[in-house]
PDB file of C-alpha atoms in Angstrom:
ATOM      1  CA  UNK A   1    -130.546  46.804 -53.684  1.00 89.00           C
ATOM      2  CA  UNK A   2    -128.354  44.192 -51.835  1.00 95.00           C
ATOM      3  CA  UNK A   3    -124.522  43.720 -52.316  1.00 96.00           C
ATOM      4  CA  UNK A   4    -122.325  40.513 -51.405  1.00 97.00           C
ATOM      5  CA  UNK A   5    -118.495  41.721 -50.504  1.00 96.00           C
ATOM      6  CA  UNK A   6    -115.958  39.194 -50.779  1.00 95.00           C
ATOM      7  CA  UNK A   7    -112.595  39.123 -48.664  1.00 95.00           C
ATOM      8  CA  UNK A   8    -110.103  36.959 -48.117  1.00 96.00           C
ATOM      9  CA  UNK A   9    -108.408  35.498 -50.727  1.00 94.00           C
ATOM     10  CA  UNK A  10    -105.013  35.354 -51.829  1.00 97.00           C
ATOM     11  CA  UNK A  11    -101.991  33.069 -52.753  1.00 97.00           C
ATOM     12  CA  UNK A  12    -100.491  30.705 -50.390  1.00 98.00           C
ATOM     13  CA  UNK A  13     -98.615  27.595 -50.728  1.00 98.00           C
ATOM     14  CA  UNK A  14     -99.787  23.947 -50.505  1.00 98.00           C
ATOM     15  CA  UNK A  15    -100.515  22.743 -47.182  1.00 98.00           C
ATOM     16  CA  UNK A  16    -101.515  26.583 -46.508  1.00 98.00           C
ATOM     17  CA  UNK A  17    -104.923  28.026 -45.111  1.00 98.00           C
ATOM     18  CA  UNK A  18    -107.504  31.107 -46.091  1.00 98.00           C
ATOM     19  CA  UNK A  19    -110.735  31.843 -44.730  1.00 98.00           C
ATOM     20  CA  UNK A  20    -112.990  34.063 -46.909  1.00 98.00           C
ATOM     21  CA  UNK A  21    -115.303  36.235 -45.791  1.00 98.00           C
ATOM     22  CA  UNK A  22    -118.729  37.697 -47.258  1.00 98.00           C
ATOM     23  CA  UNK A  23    -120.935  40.444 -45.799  1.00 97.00           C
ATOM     24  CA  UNK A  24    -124.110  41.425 -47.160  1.00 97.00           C
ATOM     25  CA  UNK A  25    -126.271  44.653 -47.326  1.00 96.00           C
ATOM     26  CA  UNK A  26    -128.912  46.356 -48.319  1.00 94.00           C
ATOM     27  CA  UNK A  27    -132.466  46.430 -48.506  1.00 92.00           C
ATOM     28  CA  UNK A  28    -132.544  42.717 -46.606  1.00 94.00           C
ATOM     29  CA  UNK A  29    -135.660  41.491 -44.962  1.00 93.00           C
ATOM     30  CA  UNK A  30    -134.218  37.787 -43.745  1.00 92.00           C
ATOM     31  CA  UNK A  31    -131.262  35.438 -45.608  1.00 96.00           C
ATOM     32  CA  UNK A  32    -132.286  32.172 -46.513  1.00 95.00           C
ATOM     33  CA  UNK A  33    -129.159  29.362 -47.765  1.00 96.00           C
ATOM     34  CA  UNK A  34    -125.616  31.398 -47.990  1.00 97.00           C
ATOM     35  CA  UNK A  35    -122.668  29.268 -49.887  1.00 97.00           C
ATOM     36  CA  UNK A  36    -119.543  29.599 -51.750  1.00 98.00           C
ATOM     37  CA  UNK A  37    -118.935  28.355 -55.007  1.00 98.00           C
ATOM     38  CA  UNK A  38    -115.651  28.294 -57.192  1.00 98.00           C
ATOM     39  CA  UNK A  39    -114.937  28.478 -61.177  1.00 98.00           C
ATOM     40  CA  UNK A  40    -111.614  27.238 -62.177  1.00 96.00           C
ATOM     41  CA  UNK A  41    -110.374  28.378 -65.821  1.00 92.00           C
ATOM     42  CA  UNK A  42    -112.075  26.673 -68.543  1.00 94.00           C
ATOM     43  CA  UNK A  43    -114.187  24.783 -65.839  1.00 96.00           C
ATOM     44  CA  UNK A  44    -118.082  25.043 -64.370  1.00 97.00           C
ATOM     45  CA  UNK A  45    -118.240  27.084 -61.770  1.00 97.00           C
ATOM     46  CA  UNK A  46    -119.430  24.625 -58.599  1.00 98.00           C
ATOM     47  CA  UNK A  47    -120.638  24.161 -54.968  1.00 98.00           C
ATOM     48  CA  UNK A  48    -118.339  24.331 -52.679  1.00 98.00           C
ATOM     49  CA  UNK A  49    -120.456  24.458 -49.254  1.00 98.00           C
ATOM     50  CA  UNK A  50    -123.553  26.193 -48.208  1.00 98.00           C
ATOM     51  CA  UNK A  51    -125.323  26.802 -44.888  1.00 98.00           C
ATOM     52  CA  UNK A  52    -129.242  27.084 -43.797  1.00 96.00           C
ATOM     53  CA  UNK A  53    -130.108  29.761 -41.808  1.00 93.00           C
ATOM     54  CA  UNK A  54    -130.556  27.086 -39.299  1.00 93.00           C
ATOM     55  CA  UNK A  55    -126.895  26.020 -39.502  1.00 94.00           C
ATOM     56  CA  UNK A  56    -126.926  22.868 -41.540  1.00 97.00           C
ATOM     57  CA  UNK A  57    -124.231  22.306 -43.670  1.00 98.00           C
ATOM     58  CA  UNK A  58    -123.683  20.988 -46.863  1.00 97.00           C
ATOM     59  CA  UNK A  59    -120.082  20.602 -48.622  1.00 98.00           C
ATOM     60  CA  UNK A  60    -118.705  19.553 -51.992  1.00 98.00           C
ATOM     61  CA  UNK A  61    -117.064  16.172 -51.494  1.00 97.00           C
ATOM     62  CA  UNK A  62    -113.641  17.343 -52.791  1.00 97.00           C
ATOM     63  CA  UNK A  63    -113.236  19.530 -49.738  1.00 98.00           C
ATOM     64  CA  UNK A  64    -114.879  17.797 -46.948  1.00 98.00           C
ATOM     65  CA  UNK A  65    -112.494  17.979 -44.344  1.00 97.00           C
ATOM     66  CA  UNK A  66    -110.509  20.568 -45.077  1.00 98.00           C
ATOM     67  CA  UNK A  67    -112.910  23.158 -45.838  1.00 98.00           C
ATOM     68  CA  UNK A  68    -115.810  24.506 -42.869  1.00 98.00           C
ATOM     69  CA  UNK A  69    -118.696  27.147 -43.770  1.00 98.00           C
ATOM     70  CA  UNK A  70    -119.729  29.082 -41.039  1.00 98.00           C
ATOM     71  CA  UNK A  71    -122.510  32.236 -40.651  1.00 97.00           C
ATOM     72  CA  UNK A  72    -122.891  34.941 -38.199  1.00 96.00           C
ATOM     73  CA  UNK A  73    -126.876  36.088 -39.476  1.00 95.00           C
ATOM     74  CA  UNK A  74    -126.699  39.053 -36.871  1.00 95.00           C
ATOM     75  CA  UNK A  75    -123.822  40.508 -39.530  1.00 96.00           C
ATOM     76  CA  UNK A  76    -125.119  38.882 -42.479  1.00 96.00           C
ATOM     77  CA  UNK A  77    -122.107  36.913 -43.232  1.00 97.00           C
ATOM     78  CA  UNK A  78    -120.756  33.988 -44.171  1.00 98.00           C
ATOM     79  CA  UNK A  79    -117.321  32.835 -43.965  1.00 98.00           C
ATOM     80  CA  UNK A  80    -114.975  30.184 -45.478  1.00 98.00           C
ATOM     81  CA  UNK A  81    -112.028  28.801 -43.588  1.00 98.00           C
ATOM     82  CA  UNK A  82    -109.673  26.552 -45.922  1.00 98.00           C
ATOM     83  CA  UNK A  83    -107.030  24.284 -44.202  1.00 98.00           C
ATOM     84  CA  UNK A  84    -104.888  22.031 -46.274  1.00 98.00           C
ATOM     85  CA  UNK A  85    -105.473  23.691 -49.373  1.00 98.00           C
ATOM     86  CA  UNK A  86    -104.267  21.777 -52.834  1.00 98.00           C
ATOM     87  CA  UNK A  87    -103.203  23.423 -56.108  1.00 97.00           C
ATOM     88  CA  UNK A  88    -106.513  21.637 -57.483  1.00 97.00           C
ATOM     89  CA  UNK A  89    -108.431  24.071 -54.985  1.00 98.00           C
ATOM     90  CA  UNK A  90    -107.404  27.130 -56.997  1.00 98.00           C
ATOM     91  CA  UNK A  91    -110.214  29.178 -58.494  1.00 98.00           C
ATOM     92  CA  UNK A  92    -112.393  32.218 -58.451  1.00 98.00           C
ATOM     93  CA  UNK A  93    -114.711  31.867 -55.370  1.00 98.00           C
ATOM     94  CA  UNK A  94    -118.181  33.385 -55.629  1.00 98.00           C
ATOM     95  CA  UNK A  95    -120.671  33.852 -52.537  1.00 98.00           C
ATOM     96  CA  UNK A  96    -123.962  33.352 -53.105  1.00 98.00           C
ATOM     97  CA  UNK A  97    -127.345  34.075 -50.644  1.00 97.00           C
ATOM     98  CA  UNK A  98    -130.705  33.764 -51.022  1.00 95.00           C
ATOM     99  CA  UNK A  99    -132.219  37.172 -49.687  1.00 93.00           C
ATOM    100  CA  UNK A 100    -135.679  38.033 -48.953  1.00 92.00           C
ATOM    101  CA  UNK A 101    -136.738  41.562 -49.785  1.00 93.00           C
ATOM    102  CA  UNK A 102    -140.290  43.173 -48.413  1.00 91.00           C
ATOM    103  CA  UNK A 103    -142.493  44.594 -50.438  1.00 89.00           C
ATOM    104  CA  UNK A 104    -145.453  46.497 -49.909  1.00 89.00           C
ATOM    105  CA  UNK A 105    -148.311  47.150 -52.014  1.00 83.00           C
ATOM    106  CA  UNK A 106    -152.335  48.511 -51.845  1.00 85.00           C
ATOM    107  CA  UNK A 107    -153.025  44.949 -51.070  1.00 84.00           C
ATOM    108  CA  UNK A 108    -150.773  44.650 -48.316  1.00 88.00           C
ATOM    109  CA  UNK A 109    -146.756  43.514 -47.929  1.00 88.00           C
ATOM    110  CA  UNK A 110    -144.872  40.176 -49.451  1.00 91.00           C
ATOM    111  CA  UNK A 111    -141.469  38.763 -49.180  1.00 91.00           C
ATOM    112  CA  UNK A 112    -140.032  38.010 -52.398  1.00 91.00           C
ATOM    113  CA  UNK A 113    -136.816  36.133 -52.460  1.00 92.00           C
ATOM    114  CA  UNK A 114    -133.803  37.170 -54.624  1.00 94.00           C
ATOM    115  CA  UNK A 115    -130.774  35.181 -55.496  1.00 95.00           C
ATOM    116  CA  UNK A 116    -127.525  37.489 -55.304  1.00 97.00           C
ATOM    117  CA  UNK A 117    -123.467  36.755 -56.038  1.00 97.00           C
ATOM    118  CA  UNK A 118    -120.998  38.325 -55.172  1.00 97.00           C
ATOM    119  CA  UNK A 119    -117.970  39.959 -57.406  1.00 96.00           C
ATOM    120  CA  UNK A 120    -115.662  36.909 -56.737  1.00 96.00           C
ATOM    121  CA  UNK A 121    -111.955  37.005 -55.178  1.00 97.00           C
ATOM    122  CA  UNK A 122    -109.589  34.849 -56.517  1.00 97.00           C
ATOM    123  CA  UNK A 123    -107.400  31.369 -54.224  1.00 98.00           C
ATOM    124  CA  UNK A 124    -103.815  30.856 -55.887  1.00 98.00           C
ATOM    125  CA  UNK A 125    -102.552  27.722 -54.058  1.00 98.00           C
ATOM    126  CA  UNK A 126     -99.064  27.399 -55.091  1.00 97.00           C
ATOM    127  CA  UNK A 127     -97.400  23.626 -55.055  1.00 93.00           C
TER     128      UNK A 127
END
């Protein structure tokens, strides 16, 4: 099994920063794409930014900016660090990775990948 653990969020006031953190473990050949998304009430939940294994970047033109995704792959986690946040920016953020598990069989071993979230922790940006 693998687990994503969220950290980091929180309330803070307008202007304010976070940065979110999210470790994974488990049974984890190799990590693929790791991202956050966010789910607002009554909305979809959406990207927010995601990151390669390679380190390419991709971000959510709403927070482009403000917002920078980062990875360390020899801890398996990717982080979040939001500067300027805006009441609008308050939601439920998810992690997300795309893990690769090994498996072996009589006719030899495969990686399979899996697409895991994590619980969610919840950004209160107060105006």
């Amino acid at each position: 099994q693998v687990q994503l653990v969220e950290s980091g969020g929180g309330l803070v006031q307008a202007g304010g920063s976070l940065r979110l953190s999210c470790a994974a473990s488990g049974s984890i050949f190799s990590i693929n794409a790791m991202g956050w998304y966010r789910q607002a009430p009554g909305k979809q939940r959406e990207l927010v930014a995601a990151i390669t294994s390679g380190g390419s970047t991709n971000y959510a033109d709403s927070v482009k900016g403000r917002f920078t995704i980062s990875r360390d792959n020899a801890k398996n986690t990717v982080y979040l660090q939001m500067n300027s946040l805006k009441p609008e920016d308050t939601a439920v953020y998810y992690c997300n990775a795309d893990v690769g598990r090994r498996h072996t069989t009589g006719w030899g071993t495969t990686v399979v990948l899996y697409d895991y979230w994590g619980q969610g922790t919840q950004v209160t940006v107060s105006s």
